[in-house]
Short mmCIF file of C-alpha atoms and ligand atoms in Angstrom, two decimals:
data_model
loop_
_atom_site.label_atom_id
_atom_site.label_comp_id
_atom_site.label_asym_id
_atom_site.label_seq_id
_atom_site.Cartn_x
_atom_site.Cartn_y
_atom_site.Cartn_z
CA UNK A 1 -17.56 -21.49 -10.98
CA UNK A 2 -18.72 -23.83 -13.44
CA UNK A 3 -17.52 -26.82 -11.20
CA UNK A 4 -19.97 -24.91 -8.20
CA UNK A 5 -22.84 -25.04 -11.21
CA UNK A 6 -22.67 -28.59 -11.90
CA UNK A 7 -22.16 -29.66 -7.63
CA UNK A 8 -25.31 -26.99 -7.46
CA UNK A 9 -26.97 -29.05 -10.08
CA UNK A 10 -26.06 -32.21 -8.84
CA UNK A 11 -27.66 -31.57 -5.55
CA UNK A 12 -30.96 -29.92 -6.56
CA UNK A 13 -31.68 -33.63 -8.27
CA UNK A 14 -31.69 -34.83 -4.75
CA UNK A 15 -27.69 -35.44 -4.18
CA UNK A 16 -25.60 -35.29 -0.97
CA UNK A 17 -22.85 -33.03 -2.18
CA UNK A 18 -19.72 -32.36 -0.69
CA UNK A 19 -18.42 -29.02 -1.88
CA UNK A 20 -14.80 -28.76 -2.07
CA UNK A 21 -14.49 -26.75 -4.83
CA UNK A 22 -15.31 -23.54 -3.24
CA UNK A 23 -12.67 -20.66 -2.63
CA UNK A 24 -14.24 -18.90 0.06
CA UNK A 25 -14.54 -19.82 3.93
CA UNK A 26 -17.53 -21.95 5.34
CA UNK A 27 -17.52 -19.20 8.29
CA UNK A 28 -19.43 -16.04 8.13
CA UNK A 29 -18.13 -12.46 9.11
CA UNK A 30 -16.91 -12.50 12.54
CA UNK A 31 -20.15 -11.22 15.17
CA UNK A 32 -18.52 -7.79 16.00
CA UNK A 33 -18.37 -7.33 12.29
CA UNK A 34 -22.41 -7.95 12.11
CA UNK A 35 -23.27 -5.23 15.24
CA UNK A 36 -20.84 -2.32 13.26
CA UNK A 37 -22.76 -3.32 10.30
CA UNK A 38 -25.98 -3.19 12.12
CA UNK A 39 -25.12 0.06 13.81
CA UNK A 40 -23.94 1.72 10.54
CA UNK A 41 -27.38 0.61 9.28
CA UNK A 42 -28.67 2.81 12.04
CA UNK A 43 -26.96 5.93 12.74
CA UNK A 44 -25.50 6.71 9.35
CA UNK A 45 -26.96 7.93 5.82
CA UNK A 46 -24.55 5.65 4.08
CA UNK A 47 -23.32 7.87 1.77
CA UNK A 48 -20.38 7.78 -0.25
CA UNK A 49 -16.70 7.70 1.76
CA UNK A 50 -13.66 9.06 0.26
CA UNK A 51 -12.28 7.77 -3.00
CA UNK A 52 -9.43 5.93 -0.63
CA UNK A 53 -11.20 4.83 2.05
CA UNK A 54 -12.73 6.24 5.74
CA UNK A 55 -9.55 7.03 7.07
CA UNK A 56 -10.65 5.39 10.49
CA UNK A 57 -10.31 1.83 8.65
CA UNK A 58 -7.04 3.08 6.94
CA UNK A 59 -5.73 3.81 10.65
CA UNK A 60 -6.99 0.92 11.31
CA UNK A 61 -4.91 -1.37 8.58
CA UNK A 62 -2.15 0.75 9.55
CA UNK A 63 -2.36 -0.22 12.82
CA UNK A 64 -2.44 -3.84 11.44
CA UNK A 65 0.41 -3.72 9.90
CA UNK A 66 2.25 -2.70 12.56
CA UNK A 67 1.15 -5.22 14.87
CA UNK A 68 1.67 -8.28 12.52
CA UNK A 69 3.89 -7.33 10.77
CA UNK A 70 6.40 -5.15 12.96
CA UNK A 71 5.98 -2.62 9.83
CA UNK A 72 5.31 1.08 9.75
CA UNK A 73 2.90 1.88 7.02
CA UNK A 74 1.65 5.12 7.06
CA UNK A 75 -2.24 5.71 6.55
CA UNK A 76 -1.55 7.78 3.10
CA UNK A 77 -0.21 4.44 1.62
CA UNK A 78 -3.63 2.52 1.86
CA UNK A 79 -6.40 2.49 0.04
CA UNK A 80 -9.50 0.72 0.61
CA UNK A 81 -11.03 -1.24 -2.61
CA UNK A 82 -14.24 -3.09 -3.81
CA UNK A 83 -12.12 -6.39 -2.78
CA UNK A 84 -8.37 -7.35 -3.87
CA UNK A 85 -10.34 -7.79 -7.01
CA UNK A 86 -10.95 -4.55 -7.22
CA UNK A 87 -7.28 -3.81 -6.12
CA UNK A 88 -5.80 -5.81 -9.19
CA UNK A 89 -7.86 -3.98 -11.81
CA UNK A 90 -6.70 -0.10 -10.11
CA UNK A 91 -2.73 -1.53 -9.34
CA UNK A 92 -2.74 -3.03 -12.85
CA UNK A 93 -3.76 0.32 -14.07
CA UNK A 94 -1.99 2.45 -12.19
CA UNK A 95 1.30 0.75 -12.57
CA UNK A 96 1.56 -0.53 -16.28
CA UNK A 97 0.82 0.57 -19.86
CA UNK A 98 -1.02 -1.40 -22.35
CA UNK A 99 1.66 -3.57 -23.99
CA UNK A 100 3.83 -4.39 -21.45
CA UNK A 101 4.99 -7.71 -20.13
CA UNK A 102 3.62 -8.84 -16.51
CA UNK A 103 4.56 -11.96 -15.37
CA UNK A 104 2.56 -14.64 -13.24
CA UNK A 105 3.94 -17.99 -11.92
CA UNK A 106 2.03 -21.09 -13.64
CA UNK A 107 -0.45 -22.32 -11.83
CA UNK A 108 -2.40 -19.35 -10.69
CA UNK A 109 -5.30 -17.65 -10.06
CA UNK A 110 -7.45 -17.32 -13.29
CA UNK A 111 -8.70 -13.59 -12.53
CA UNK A 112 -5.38 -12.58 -13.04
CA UNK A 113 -4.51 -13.14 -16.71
CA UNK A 114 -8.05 -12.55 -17.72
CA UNK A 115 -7.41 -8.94 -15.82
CA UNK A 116 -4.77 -8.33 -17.50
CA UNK A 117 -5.46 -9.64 -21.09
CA UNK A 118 -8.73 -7.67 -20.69
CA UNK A 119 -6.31 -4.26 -20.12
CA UNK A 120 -4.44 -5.35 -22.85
CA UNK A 121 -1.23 -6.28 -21.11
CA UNK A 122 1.13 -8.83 -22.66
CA UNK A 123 1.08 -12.16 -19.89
CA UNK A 124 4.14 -14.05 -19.77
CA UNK A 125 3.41 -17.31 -17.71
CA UNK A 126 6.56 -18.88 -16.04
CA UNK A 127 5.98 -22.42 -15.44
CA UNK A 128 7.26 -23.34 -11.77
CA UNK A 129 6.57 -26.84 -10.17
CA UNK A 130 7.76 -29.18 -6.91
CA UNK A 131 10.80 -28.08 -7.25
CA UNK A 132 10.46 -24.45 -6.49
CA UNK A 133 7.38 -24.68 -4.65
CA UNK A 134 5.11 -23.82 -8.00
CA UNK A 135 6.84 -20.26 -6.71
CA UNK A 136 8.92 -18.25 -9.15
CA UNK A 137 12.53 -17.88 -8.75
CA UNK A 138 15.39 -14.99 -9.79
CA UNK A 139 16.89 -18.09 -12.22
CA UNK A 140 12.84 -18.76 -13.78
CA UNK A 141 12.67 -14.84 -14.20
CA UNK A 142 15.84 -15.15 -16.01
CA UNK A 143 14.60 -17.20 -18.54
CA UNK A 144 11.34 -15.23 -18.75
CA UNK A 145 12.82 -12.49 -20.94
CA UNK A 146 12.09 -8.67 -20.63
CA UNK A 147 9.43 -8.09 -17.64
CA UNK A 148 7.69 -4.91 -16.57
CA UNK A 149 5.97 -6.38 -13.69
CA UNK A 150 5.56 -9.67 -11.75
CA UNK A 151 2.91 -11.03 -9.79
CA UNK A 152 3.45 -13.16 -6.76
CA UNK A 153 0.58 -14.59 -4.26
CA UNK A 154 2.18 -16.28 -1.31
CA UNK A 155 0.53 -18.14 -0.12
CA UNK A 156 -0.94 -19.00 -3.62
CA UNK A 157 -4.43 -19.92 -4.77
CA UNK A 158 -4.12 -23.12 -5.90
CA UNK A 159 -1.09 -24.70 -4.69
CA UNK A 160 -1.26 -23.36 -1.12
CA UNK A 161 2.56 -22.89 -1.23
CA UNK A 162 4.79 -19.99 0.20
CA UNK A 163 7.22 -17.85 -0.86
CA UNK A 164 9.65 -17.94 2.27
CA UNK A 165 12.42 -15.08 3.97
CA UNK A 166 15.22 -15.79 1.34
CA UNK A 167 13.00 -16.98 -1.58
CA UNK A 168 10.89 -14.14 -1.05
CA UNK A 169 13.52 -11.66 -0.70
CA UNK A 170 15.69 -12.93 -4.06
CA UNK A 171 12.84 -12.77 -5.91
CA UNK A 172 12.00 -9.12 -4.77
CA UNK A 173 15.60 -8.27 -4.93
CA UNK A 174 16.18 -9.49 -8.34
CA UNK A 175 12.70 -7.19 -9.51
CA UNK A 176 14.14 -4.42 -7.95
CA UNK A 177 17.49 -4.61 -9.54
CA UNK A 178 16.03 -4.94 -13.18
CA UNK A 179 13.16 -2.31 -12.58
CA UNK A 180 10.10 -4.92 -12.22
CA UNK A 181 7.28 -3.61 -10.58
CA UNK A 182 5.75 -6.46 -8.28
CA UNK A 183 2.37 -6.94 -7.13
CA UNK A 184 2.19 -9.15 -4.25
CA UNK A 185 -1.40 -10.85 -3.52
CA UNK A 186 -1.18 -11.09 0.31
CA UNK A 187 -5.15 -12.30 0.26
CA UNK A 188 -4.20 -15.61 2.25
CA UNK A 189 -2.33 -14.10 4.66
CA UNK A 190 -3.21 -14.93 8.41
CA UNK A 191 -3.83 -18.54 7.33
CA UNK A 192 -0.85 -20.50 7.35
CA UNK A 193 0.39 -23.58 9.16
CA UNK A 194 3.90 -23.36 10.17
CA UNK A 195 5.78 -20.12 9.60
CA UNK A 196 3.19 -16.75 9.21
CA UNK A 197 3.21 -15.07 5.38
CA UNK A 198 5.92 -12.46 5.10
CA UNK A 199 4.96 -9.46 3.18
CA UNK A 200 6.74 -8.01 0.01
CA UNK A 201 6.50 -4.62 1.98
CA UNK A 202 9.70 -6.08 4.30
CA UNK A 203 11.66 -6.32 0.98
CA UNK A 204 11.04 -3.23 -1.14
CA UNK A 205 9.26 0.06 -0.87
CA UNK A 206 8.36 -0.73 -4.81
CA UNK A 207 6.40 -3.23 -4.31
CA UNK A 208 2.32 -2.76 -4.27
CA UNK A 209 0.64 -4.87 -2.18
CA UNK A 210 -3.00 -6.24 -1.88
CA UNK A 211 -5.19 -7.68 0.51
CA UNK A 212 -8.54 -7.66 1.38
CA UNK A 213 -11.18 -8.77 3.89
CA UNK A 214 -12.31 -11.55 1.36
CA UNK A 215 -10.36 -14.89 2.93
CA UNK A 216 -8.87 -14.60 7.19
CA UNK A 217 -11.78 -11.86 7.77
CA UNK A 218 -14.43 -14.58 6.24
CA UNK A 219 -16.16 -11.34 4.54
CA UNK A 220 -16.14 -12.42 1.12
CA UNK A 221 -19.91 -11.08 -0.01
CA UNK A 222 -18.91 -7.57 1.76
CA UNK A 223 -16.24 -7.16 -1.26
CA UNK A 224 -13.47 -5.33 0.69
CA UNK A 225 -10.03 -5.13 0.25
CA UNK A 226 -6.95 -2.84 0.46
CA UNK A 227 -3.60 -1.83 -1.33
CA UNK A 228 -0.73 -0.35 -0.23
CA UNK A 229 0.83 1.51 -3.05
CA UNK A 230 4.41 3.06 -2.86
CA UNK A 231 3.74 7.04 -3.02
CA UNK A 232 4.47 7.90 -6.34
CA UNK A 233 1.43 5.64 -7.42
CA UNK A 234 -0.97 6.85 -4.90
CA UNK A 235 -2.36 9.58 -6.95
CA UNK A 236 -2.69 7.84 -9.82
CA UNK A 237 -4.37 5.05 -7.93
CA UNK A 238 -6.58 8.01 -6.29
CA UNK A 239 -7.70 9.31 -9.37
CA UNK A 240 -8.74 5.36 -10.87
CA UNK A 241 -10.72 4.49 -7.91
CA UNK A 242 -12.71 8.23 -7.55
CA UNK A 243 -13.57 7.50 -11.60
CA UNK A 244 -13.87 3.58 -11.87
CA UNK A 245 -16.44 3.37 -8.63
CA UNK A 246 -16.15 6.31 -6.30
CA UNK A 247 -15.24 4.37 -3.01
CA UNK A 248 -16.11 0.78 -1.79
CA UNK A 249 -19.17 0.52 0.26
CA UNK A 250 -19.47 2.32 2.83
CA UNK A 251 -21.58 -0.15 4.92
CA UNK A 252 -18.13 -2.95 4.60
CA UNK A 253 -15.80 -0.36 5.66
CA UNK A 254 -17.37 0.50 8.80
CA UNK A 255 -17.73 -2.38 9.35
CA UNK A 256 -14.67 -3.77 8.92
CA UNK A 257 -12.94 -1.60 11.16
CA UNK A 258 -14.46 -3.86 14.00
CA UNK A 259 -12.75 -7.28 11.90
CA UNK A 260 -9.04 -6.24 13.76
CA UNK A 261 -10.82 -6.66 16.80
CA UNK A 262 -11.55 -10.64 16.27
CA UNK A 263 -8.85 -12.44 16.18
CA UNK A 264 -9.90 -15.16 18.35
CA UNK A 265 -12.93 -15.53 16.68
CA UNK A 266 -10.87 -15.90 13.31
CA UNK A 267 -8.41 -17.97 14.55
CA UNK A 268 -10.66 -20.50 15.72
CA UNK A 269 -11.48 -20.48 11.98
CA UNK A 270 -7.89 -21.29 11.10
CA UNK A 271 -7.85 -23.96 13.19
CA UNK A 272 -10.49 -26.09 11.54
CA UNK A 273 -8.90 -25.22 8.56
CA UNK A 274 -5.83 -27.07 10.45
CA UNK A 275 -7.58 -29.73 11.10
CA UNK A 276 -9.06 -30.26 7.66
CA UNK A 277 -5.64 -30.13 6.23
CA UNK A 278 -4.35 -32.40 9.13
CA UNK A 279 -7.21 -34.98 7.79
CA UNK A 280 -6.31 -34.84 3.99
CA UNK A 281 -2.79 -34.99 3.96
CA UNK A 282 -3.87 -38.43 6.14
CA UNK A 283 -5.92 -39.73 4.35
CA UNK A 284 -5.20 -38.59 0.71
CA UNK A 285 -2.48 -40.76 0.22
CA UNK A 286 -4.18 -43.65 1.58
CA UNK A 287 -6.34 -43.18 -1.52
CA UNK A 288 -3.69 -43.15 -3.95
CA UNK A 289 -2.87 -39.66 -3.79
CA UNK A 290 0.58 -38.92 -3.00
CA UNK A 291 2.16 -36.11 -4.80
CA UNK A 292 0.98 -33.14 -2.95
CA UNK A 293 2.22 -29.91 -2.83
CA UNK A 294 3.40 -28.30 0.37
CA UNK A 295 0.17 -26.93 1.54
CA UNK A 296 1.67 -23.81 4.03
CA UNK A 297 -1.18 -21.89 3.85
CA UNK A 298 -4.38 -20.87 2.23
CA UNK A 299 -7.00 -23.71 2.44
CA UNK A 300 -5.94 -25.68 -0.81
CA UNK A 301 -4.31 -29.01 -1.21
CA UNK A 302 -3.14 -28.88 -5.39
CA UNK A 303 -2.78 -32.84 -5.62
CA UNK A 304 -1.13 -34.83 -9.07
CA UNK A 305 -3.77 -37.14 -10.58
CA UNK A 306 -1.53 -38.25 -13.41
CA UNK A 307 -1.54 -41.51 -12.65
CA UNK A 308 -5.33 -41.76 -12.77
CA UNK A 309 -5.90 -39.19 -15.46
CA UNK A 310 -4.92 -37.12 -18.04
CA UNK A 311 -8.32 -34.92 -18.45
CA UNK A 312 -8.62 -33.31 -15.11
CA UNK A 313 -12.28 -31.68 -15.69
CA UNK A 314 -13.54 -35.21 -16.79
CA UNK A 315 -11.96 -36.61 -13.72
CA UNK A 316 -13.44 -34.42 -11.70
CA UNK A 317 -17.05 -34.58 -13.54
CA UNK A 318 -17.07 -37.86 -12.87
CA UNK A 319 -16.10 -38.07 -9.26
CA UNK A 320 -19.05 -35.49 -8.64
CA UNK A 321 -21.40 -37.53 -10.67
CA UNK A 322 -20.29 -40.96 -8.86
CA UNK A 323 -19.42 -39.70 -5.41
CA UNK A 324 -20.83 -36.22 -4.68
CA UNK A 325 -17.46 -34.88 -4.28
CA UNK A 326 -16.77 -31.32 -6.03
CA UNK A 327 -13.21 -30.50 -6.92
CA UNK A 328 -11.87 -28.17 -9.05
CA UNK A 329 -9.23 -29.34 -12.34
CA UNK A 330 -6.46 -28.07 -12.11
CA UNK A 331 -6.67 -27.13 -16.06
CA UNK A 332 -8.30 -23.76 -14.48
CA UNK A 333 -5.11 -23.07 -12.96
CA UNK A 334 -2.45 -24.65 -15.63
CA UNK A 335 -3.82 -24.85 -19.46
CA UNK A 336 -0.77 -26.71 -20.26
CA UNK A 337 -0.39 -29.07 -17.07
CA UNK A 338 -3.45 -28.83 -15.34
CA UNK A 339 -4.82 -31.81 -16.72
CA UNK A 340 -2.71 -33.66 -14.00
CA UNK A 341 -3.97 -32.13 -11.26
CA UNK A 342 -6.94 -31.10 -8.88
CA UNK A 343 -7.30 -28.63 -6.37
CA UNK A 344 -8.77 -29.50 -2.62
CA UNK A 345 -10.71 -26.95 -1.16
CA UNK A 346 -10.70 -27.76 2.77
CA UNK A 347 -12.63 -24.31 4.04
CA UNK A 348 -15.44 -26.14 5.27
CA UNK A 349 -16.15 -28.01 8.43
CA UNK A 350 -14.47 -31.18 9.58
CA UNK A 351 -17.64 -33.54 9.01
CA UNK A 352 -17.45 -32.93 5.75
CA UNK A 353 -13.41 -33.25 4.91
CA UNK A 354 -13.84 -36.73 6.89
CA UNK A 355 -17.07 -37.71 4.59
CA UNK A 356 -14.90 -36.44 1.61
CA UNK A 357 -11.70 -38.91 2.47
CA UNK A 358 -13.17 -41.48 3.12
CA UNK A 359 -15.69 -41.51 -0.29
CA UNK A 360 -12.16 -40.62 -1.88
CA UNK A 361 -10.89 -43.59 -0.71
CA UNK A 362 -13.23 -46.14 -1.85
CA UNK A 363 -13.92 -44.75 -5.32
CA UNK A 364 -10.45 -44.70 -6.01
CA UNK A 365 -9.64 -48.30 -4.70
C1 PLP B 1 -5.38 -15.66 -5.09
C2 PLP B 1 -6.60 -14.83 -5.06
N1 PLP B 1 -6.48 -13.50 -5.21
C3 PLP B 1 -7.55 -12.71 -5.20
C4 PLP B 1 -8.83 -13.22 -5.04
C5 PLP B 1 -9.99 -12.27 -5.08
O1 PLP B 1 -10.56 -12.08 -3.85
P1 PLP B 1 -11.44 -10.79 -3.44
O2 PLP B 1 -11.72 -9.99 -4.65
O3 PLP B 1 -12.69 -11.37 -2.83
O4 PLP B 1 -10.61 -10.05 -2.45
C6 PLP B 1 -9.01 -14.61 -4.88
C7 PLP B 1 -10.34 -15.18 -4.72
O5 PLP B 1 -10.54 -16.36 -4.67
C8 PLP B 1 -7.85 -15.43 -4.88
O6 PLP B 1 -7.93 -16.75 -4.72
#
């Protein structure tokens, strides 16, 4: 965010700014999504929907589930939040008492220690790097010490790497066994580049799941996700959402029941993503940047810029200031690593990835 304020700055003094530091898709909601939303605006009083959700977009997720993922979720399992966002803050809740030890694989998503610090959980971070991925593992677990809970994102914000079958399922496995409750972001899911995103549901009924409209769906502004809790959690969860913010809005949710309905229309999205990636794991290492991480999904490429660097954010000030280019440091991600790395955005359009190589490329020469 701060990164967006300076690019935002940088361009209302009269600068072309490429803006790579962004998290969200350069797409808008899909155009069957913006007639529901249209016709909700007109035929309904908008009121407020169930604590859990309209249960005709909780059939519909259902319904989802079983068509991606060969999986038979029943309806009473989901519930429908203000975005995964909101998802993290009821799961965290419903799940954990203050005190106990969750842990998250180093780097990750910011929100999720400053979620969980703020509801007074203890965070253990587990470093992980190339050679796992950046994705925990039963043996980095091991030497993590007692856990409550763990939190897994595959495909993870920033790295843009996967947890895959076996990984995934040892690392669910070995929660299981020692009675760690995991929370598995699934908000990337439906963009990948090779194998699709498994979810933790194949692995164990314990595991709590979240999603959300936010990243494949392009809805981001709506602020619409979903859970699926195991059952003895669902009342608990019930109770949290009906007091914390009495249901999402209702306008998103009927809406989003037409966002199954779109696939091509999404996946047409992917595929610029694709190409974007395509383009920057070309032409980044022609600029000197060669240590990459495996990017097999999301719309992040997590790149090493030790050899140029060791302050990311003053690497990456500069860059914006000489070149227009806005990328994140990866010290948002890592506080004790991050310094060596940046993260890539590439959820915009093509023109812009190509401008953004090839400025890349002759700052850095
Ligand atoms: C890994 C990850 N999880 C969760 C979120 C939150 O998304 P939302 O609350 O819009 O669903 C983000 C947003 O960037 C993210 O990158």
């Amino acid at each position: 965010m701060e990164v967006m304020k300076a690019a935002n700055e940088h361009e209302a003094a009269g600068n072309h700014v490429l803006h790579l530091e962004v998290g969200e898709p350069g797409a808008g909601a899909p155009q069957a999504v913006l007639d529901a939303a249209h016709a909700a605006l007109d035929s309904s009083a908008l009121g407020y929907t169930e604590a859990l959700g309209l249960p005709e977009l909780r059939r519909a997720i259902s319904a989802h589930y079983l068509k991606n993922y060969q999986r038979d979720v029943a309806m009473e399992r989901i519930v429908v939040t203000t975005g995964s966002s909101g998802g993290f803050m009821l799961a965290l809740l419903a799940a954990f008492d203050s005190g106990q030890r969750i842990g998250i694989g180093v780097p990750y998503y910011p929100a999720y220690r400053n979620m969980m610090i703020a509801l007074g959980l203890e965070v253990v971070t587990i470093e992980t790097g190339p050679e796992s991925r950046f994705q925990p593992t039963p043996e980095l677990l091991e030497r993590a010490g007692h856990l409550d809970g763990l939190l897994i994102c595959s495909p993870a914000n920033p790295t843009g790497t996967m947890l895959r079958g076996s990984e995934f399922d040892a690392v669910v496995q070995y929660c299981d066994r020692h009675g760690i409750r995991v929370l598995s972001d699934e908000i990337y899911h439906g963009i990948t580049y090779g194998e699709a995103a498994e979810t933790a549901l194949r692995y164990s009924a314990n595991a709590v799941v979240l999603n959300g409209f936010s990243k494949f769906f392009c809805m981001t502004g709506w602020r619409l996700g979903w859970m699926v809790v195991p059952d003895e959690l669902s009342g608990a969860v019930e109770r949290l959402a009906q007091n914390l913010y009495i249901s999402a809005p209702n306008i998103s949710q009927r809406a989003a029941i037409a966002a199954f309905e779109c696939e091509d229309e999404l996946n047409a999205n992917v595929a610029v993503y694709a190409e974007n990636r395509r383009i920057l794991l070309e032409e980044l290492p022609k600029a000197g940047l060669k240590d990459l991480a495996p990017a097999d999904g999301a719309f992040y490429i997590y790149a090493s810029v030790s050899h140029l660097t060791n302050d990311s954010s003053d690497f990456c000030r500069k860059l914006l200031k000489e070149t227009g280019v806005a990328i994140t440091p990866g010290i948002d991600f890592d506080a004790e690593r991050g310094n060596a790395y940046v993260r890539i955005s590439f959820a915009g359009k093509t023109v812009e990835t190509k401008e953004t190589a090839s400025r890349l490329k002759s700052w850095l020469a």
